[in-house]
Amino acid sequence: MNRRLTALAGCAALALTALMPAAAHAAKPDPTKPGATVPGTNRKITAAQANACFVWQGGVTASGGHHFADPTATVPPTTPDDWTSPGVYAPGQVRLSARQTIEPDISGTDRYGYVVIGDALYYSSYQEYGDGTIDNKSLSRIGGGWGSFTFLETSDYESPDWSKKIYRSASYALRNDGVLFRWNVDGKGWHAAGSYPGFSSVKSMTLIAKTPTYDTFLANTRGGALYTIRIPAASPMKPVVKQVRTRTWQGFETLSAMGCGQYGTLLLGIDKDTKKNYLYAVGHANGLSTVIQSRGEVAGNLSDPVNFRWVTIPVYDTANGE
């Protein structure tokens, strides 16, 4: 299910004192350099984009297309690429989506990940060729009982040390009664790995850290607070919740985060009511002492009915925000 890519590395560092420069991946070409190809496109990285972090934001449009945009922390913020692959799903078919992987292949890109359609969970995959043609679309049903879930995400951790390889995959889903569920995922399927109540006030969640031993989400509540939720990989499932901000974050229906530098995060907030989007540079999470700097408003419509984040294969999709 998870393929290997030898030509994709991590993000460039954002110019922010709270964030440390990202280390280059040894012997791997850096696609964030000026002139490099934007993953999944024939477009080229601009010099301005190469010098700033960005979020590979995705969405499923009302007509069933896959949306791709890259809000970038230039000054002011810009979105160098904004386009849609039409006809991936039927209109209104997908209700929830976890992160979706874009992986270049010899003829274009492979795109795959988990989605919820109606009451069931599916593994979605297809190929898009260089001319925009979509081929080999597939929806593989995994199981039912998903009608009451409001959030879905997957955390795939893969160590960069090839001699001491560590890999783990966990999926998380929030039910409408505030219970957060976890499954461990392997080649044999999804395996229940605990649940925890108490998250009924959560409005949106986004993954900001994944390690061999824990995953951490950043979540906003309907009351306006911002929290980190660290979930140890060990059982039983006992999340550690820390408040990051006490108010003003209730407006965002979607939070989307991407690693920036060695210990930081670029955070995108999408307010679907006002159709406005904002970028924030977030330092290493440390409760109320966490550094958060506004990078400004991002123009454009990112308020798709279903939002998710595009990712590379796990070894290059680093997240060290806590």
Short mmCIF file of C-alpha atoms in Angstrom, two decimals:
data_model
loop_
_atom_site.label_atom_id
_atom_site.label_comp_id
_atom_site.label_asym_id
_atom_site.label_seq_id
_atom_site.Cartn_x
_atom_site.Cartn_y
_atom_site.Cartn_z
CA MET A 1 0.00 0.00 0.00
CA ASN A 2 2.82 2.39 0.83
CA ARG A 3 5.21 2.81 -2.07
CA ARG A 4 8.77 4.15 -2.10
CA LEU A 5 9.91 7.36 -3.73
CA THR A 6 13.52 8.35 -4.28
CA ALA A 7 13.05 11.84 -5.65
CA LEU A 8 11.05 13.71 -3.00
CA ALA A 9 12.37 15.41 0.13
CA GLY A 10 11.08 17.68 2.91
CA CYS A 11 10.02 21.33 3.02
CA ALA A 12 12.28 24.35 3.10
CA ALA A 13 12.49 26.31 6.36
CA LEU A 14 10.30 29.32 7.14
CA ALA A 15 12.15 32.51 8.13
CA LEU A 16 11.09 32.58 11.76
CA THR A 17 13.34 32.69 14.80
CA ALA A 18 11.23 30.14 16.64
CA LEU A 19 11.84 27.56 13.91
CA MET A 20 15.16 25.89 13.22
CA PRO A 21 16.37 25.21 9.64
CA ALA A 22 15.41 21.85 8.17
CA ALA A 23 18.20 19.34 7.63
CA ALA A 24 18.69 18.22 4.04
CA HIS A 25 17.96 14.59 3.22
CA ALA A 26 21.27 12.95 2.38
CA ALA A 27 21.66 12.07 -1.28
CA LYS A 28 18.04 13.03 -2.10
CA PRO A 29 17.19 15.76 -4.62
CA ASP A 30 15.33 18.66 -3.00
CA PRO A 31 12.06 19.47 -4.81
CA THR A 32 11.71 22.80 -2.99
CA LYS A 33 14.56 24.37 -4.98
CA PRO A 34 13.69 26.99 -7.63
CA GLY A 35 12.85 25.28 -10.91
CA ALA A 36 11.96 21.92 -9.34
CA THR A 37 8.65 20.34 -10.33
CA VAL A 38 5.68 20.74 -7.99
CA PRO A 39 4.66 17.16 -7.01
CA GLY A 40 1.75 15.98 -9.12
CA THR A 41 2.08 18.76 -11.68
CA ASN A 42 4.17 20.04 -14.56
CA ARG A 43 4.59 23.38 -12.78
CA LYS A 44 7.88 24.66 -11.42
CA ILE A 45 8.74 25.94 -7.93
CA THR A 46 9.30 29.69 -7.97
CA ALA A 47 12.18 31.36 -6.12
CA ALA A 48 9.77 32.96 -3.64
CA GLN A 49 8.09 29.64 -2.90
CA ALA A 50 11.44 27.91 -2.46
CA ASN A 51 12.35 30.30 0.35
CA ALA A 52 9.17 29.71 2.38
CA CYS A 53 7.21 26.82 3.84
CA PHE A 54 3.84 25.90 2.38
CA VAL A 55 0.86 23.65 3.08
CA TRP A 56 -0.17 21.14 0.41
CA GLN A 57 -3.87 21.66 0.96
CA GLY A 58 -6.39 19.32 -0.60
CA GLY A 59 -10.11 19.07 -0.93
CA VAL A 60 -12.94 17.15 -2.54
CA THR A 61 -15.05 19.63 -4.48
CA ALA A 62 -18.85 19.60 -4.69
CA SER A 63 -18.58 18.08 -8.15
CA GLY A 64 -16.24 15.29 -6.97
CA GLY A 65 -12.90 16.68 -8.12
CA HIS A 66 -9.64 16.62 -6.21
CA HIS A 67 -8.48 20.13 -5.35
CA PHE A 68 -4.79 20.99 -4.92
CA ALA A 69 -3.49 24.31 -3.54
CA ASP A 70 -0.25 25.33 -1.84
CA PRO A 71 -0.71 28.36 0.45
CA THR A 72 2.82 29.63 0.97
CA ALA A 73 4.30 31.73 3.76
CA THR A 74 5.72 34.43 1.56
CA VAL A 75 5.15 38.07 2.59
CA PRO A 76 2.29 38.50 1.92
CA PRO A 77 1.11 34.85 1.64
CA THR A 78 0.57 33.54 -1.87
CA THR A 79 -0.80 30.40 -3.53
CA PRO A 80 1.46 29.68 -6.52
CA ASP A 81 -0.54 26.62 -7.56
CA ASP A 82 -4.31 26.11 -7.40
CA TRP A 83 -5.95 23.53 -9.63
CA THR A 84 -8.43 20.65 -9.66
CA SER A 85 -8.44 17.15 -11.12
CA PRO A 86 -12.10 16.68 -12.11
CA GLY A 87 -14.13 13.49 -12.05
CA VAL A 88 -12.32 11.60 -9.28
CA TYR A 89 -15.60 10.86 -7.45
CA ALA A 90 -19.30 11.33 -8.11
CA PRO A 91 -20.71 14.71 -6.95
CA GLY A 92 -21.28 14.65 -3.19
CA GLN A 93 -20.05 11.06 -2.91
CA VAL A 94 -17.26 11.55 -0.34
CA ARG A 95 -18.17 12.66 3.18
CA LEU A 96 -14.75 12.51 4.92
CA SER A 97 -11.17 12.15 3.73
CA ALA A 98 -7.92 11.38 5.50
CA ARG A 99 -4.65 12.67 4.03
CA GLN A 100 -4.09 11.59 0.44
CA THR A 101 -0.69 10.60 -0.95
CA ILE A 102 0.71 11.88 -4.24
CA GLU A 103 3.49 9.66 -5.55
CA PRO A 104 5.13 10.22 -8.94
CA ASP A 105 5.41 7.22 -11.23
CA ILE A 106 6.84 6.80 -14.72
CA SER A 107 3.70 8.10 -16.48
CA GLY A 108 2.30 10.63 -14.00
CA THR A 109 1.25 10.28 -10.37
CA ASP A 110 -0.38 7.68 -8.14
CA ARG A 111 -2.86 9.10 -5.62
CA TYR A 112 -4.29 7.12 -2.73
CA GLY A 113 -5.74 7.27 0.78
CA TYR A 114 -8.82 6.60 2.92
CA VAL A 115 -12.26 8.17 2.48
CA VAL A 116 -15.70 7.75 4.02
CA ILE A 117 -18.61 7.34 1.63
CA GLY A 118 -22.00 7.18 3.31
CA ASP A 119 -21.68 4.72 6.19
CA ALA A 120 -18.55 2.93 4.95
CA LEU A 121 -14.78 3.38 4.91
CA TYR A 122 -12.94 2.90 1.60
CA TYR A 123 -9.39 2.84 0.30
CA SER A 124 -9.34 5.17 -2.71
CA SER A 125 -6.71 5.08 -5.44
CA TYR A 126 -6.17 6.23 -9.03
CA GLN A 127 -3.52 7.36 -11.49
CA GLU A 128 -3.34 10.70 -13.24
CA TYR A 129 -1.20 10.95 -16.34
CA GLY A 130 0.76 13.97 -17.46
CA ASP A 131 -2.02 15.09 -19.80
CA GLY A 132 -4.60 15.08 -16.98
CA THR A 133 -6.21 11.76 -17.90
CA ILE A 134 -7.40 9.75 -14.88
CA ASP A 135 -7.08 5.96 -15.01
CA ASN A 136 -7.38 2.89 -12.79
CA LYS A 137 -9.83 4.42 -10.33
CA SER A 138 -10.56 2.08 -7.44
CA LEU A 139 -12.64 2.18 -4.25
CA SER A 140 -12.01 -0.80 -1.95
CA ARG A 141 -14.50 -1.14 0.89
CA ILE A 142 -12.91 -1.69 4.30
CA GLY A 143 -15.91 -1.71 6.61
CA GLY A 144 -19.19 -0.11 7.68
CA GLY A 145 -20.42 1.78 10.72
CA TRP A 146 -18.91 5.16 9.84
CA GLY A 147 -22.09 7.23 9.60
CA SER A 148 -21.61 8.93 12.99
CA PHE A 149 -17.96 9.95 12.50
CA THR A 150 -17.01 13.58 11.84
CA PHE A 151 -13.22 13.40 11.43
CA LEU A 152 -10.73 10.95 9.89
CA GLU A 153 -6.94 11.05 9.73
CA THR A 154 -4.02 8.66 9.33
CA SER A 155 -0.53 8.98 10.79
CA ASP A 156 2.17 7.02 8.97
CA TYR A 157 5.59 7.22 10.59
CA GLU A 158 8.68 5.89 8.80
CA SER A 159 12.20 6.51 10.09
CA PRO A 160 14.77 8.04 7.71
CA ASP A 161 17.46 5.63 8.95
CA TRP A 162 17.38 2.80 6.43
CA SER A 163 19.64 0.59 8.58
CA LYS A 164 17.28 0.76 11.59
CA LYS A 165 13.93 0.99 9.92
CA ILE A 166 10.91 1.85 12.08
CA TYR A 167 7.44 1.96 10.59
CA ARG A 168 4.04 2.32 12.20
CA SER A 169 0.65 3.39 10.92
CA ALA A 170 -2.33 4.50 12.98
CA SER A 171 -5.69 5.94 11.97
CA TYR A 172 -7.90 8.16 14.09
CA ALA A 173 -11.58 9.05 13.88
CA LEU A 174 -13.75 11.31 16.01
CA ARG A 175 -17.36 10.26 16.58
CA ASN A 176 -20.13 12.83 16.94
CA ASP A 177 -20.47 12.06 20.67
CA GLY A 178 -16.87 13.17 21.31
CA VAL A 179 -15.21 9.75 21.49
CA LEU A 180 -11.85 9.56 19.70
CA PHE A 181 -11.01 6.14 18.23
CA ARG A 182 -7.69 4.68 17.08
CA TRP A 183 -6.80 1.75 14.85
CA ASN A 184 -3.39 0.30 14.05
CA VAL A 185 -3.07 -0.36 10.33
CA ASP A 186 -0.90 -3.01 8.68
CA GLY A 187 -0.91 -5.32 5.68
CA LYS A 188 -3.64 -7.41 7.31
CA GLY A 189 -6.06 -4.54 7.85
CA TRP A 190 -7.31 -2.21 10.57
CA HIS A 191 -7.03 -3.34 14.20
CA ALA A 192 -8.89 -1.55 17.03
CA ALA A 193 -6.33 0.09 19.34
CA GLY A 194 -8.40 2.01 21.84
CA SER A 195 -10.80 4.89 22.28
CA TYR A 196 -11.13 7.86 24.61
CA PRO A 197 -14.12 10.12 25.40
CA GLY A 198 -14.22 13.83 26.17
CA PHE A 199 -13.69 15.55 22.81
CA SER A 200 -17.25 16.70 22.06
CA SER A 201 -16.19 20.37 21.96
CA VAL A 202 -13.55 19.78 19.25
CA LYS A 203 -14.33 21.52 15.97
CA SER A 204 -11.27 20.55 13.90
CA MET A 205 -8.04 18.60 14.35
CA THR A 206 -4.77 18.42 12.42
CA LEU A 207 -1.70 16.24 12.87
CA ILE A 208 1.42 18.21 13.90
CA ALA A 209 3.74 15.45 15.18
CA LYS A 210 4.34 11.77 14.47
CA THR A 211 7.14 9.78 16.06
CA PRO A 212 7.91 6.12 16.83
CA THR A 213 6.14 6.51 20.20
CA TYR A 214 3.34 9.06 19.84
CA ASP A 215 1.18 11.22 17.56
CA THR A 216 0.12 14.78 18.36
CA PHE A 217 -2.86 16.71 17.02
CA LEU A 218 -3.60 20.42 17.25
CA ALA A 219 -7.32 21.01 17.81
CA ASN A 220 -9.60 24.03 18.11
CA THR A 221 -12.85 23.99 20.07
CA ARG A 222 -16.23 25.58 19.53
CA GLY A 223 -15.46 27.80 22.52
CA GLY A 224 -12.35 29.21 20.83
CA ALA A 225 -9.55 27.40 22.67
CA LEU A 226 -6.60 25.68 21.01
CA TYR A 227 -5.15 22.44 22.39
CA THR A 228 -2.52 19.83 21.63
CA ILE A 229 -3.62 16.21 21.99
CA ARG A 230 -0.67 13.83 22.33
CA ILE A 231 -1.59 10.17 21.90
CA PRO A 232 1.05 7.63 22.97
CA ALA A 233 1.39 4.67 20.62
CA ALA A 234 1.29 2.27 23.57
CA SER A 235 -1.92 0.81 24.94
CA PRO A 236 -4.14 1.68 26.68
CA MET A 237 -4.92 4.81 24.72
CA LYS A 238 -4.44 7.77 27.13
CA PRO A 239 -4.25 11.16 25.38
CA VAL A 240 -2.34 14.00 27.05
CA VAL A 241 -4.15 17.31 26.46
CA LYS A 242 -2.49 20.74 26.86
CA GLN A 243 -4.03 24.13 26.26
CA VAL A 244 -2.15 26.30 23.74
CA ARG A 245 -4.52 29.29 23.50
CA THR A 246 -7.66 30.14 25.50
CA ARG A 247 -9.77 32.00 22.93
CA THR A 248 -10.34 33.39 19.37
CA TRP A 249 -9.83 30.12 17.42
CA GLN A 250 -13.49 29.09 17.12
CA GLY A 251 -13.95 30.48 13.59
CA PHE A 252 -12.04 27.76 11.75
CA GLU A 253 -13.95 24.76 10.41
CA THR A 254 -10.67 23.28 9.15
CA LEU A 255 -7.14 23.30 10.54
CA SER A 256 -4.40 21.93 8.28
CA ALA A 257 -0.73 21.67 9.24
CA MET A 258 2.54 20.83 7.54
CA GLY A 259 6.00 20.53 9.09
CA CYS A 260 8.21 23.60 8.69
CA GLY A 261 11.85 23.51 9.73
CA GLN A 262 13.13 20.99 12.26
CA TYR A 263 10.65 21.66 15.06
CA GLY A 264 7.98 23.96 13.66
CA THR A 265 4.65 23.86 11.87
CA LEU A 266 2.96 25.98 9.23
CA LEU A 267 -0.73 26.06 10.14
CA LEU A 268 -3.59 26.88 7.77
CA GLY A 269 -6.96 27.89 9.21
CA ILE A 270 -10.00 27.82 6.92
CA ASP A 271 -13.14 29.75 7.92
CA LYS A 272 -15.87 28.39 5.69
CA ASP A 273 -18.46 30.90 6.92
CA THR A 274 -16.48 33.96 5.81
CA LYS A 275 -14.57 32.14 3.02
CA LYS A 276 -11.29 33.42 4.48
CA ASN A 277 -8.05 31.55 5.09
CA TYR A 278 -5.10 32.41 7.35
CA LEU A 279 -1.55 31.12 7.78
CA TYR A 280 0.29 30.86 11.11
CA ALA A 281 3.85 29.88 11.95
CA VAL A 282 3.74 27.71 15.05
CA GLY A 283 6.84 26.94 17.08
CA HIS A 284 7.51 23.69 18.93
CA ALA A 285 4.35 23.03 20.97
CA ASN A 286 4.82 23.91 24.63
CA GLY A 287 1.41 24.60 26.11
CA LEU A 288 0.55 28.27 26.62
CA SER A 289 4.19 29.20 25.89
CA THR A 290 3.91 27.99 22.29
CA VAL A 291 5.02 30.66 19.81
CA ILE A 292 2.35 31.43 17.20
CA GLN A 293 2.94 34.16 14.61
CA SER A 294 0.34 35.21 12.06
CA ARG A 295 1.59 35.19 8.48
CA GLY A 296 -1.55 36.83 7.15
CA GLU A 297 -4.59 36.08 5.03
CA VAL A 298 -4.39 33.74 2.04
CA ALA A 299 -6.54 34.71 -0.94
CA GLY A 300 -8.57 32.07 -2.74
CA ASN A 301 -11.37 29.63 -2.08
CA LEU A 302 -10.23 26.69 0.04
CA SER A 303 -13.67 25.98 1.49
CA ASP A 304 -14.28 22.67 -0.24
CA PRO A 305 -17.05 20.47 1.23
CA VAL A 306 -14.33 18.02 2.31
CA ASN A 307 -10.82 19.14 3.26
CA PHE A 308 -7.65 17.11 3.72
CA ARG A 309 -3.90 17.50 3.19
CA TRP A 310 -1.84 16.09 0.32
CA VAL A 311 1.30 14.28 1.50
CA THR A 312 4.39 12.60 0.12
CA ILE A 313 5.33 9.06 1.17
CA PRO A 314 5.81 8.82 4.97
CA VAL A 315 9.61 8.97 5.15
CA TYR A 316 9.57 12.47 3.62
CA ASP A 317 6.36 13.77 5.24
CA THR A 318 7.96 14.79 8.53
CA ALA A 319 6.02 16.31 11.44
CA ASN A 320 7.94 17.35 14.56
CA GLY A 321 5.65 20.03 15.96
CA GLU A 322 5.70 18.68 19.50
#
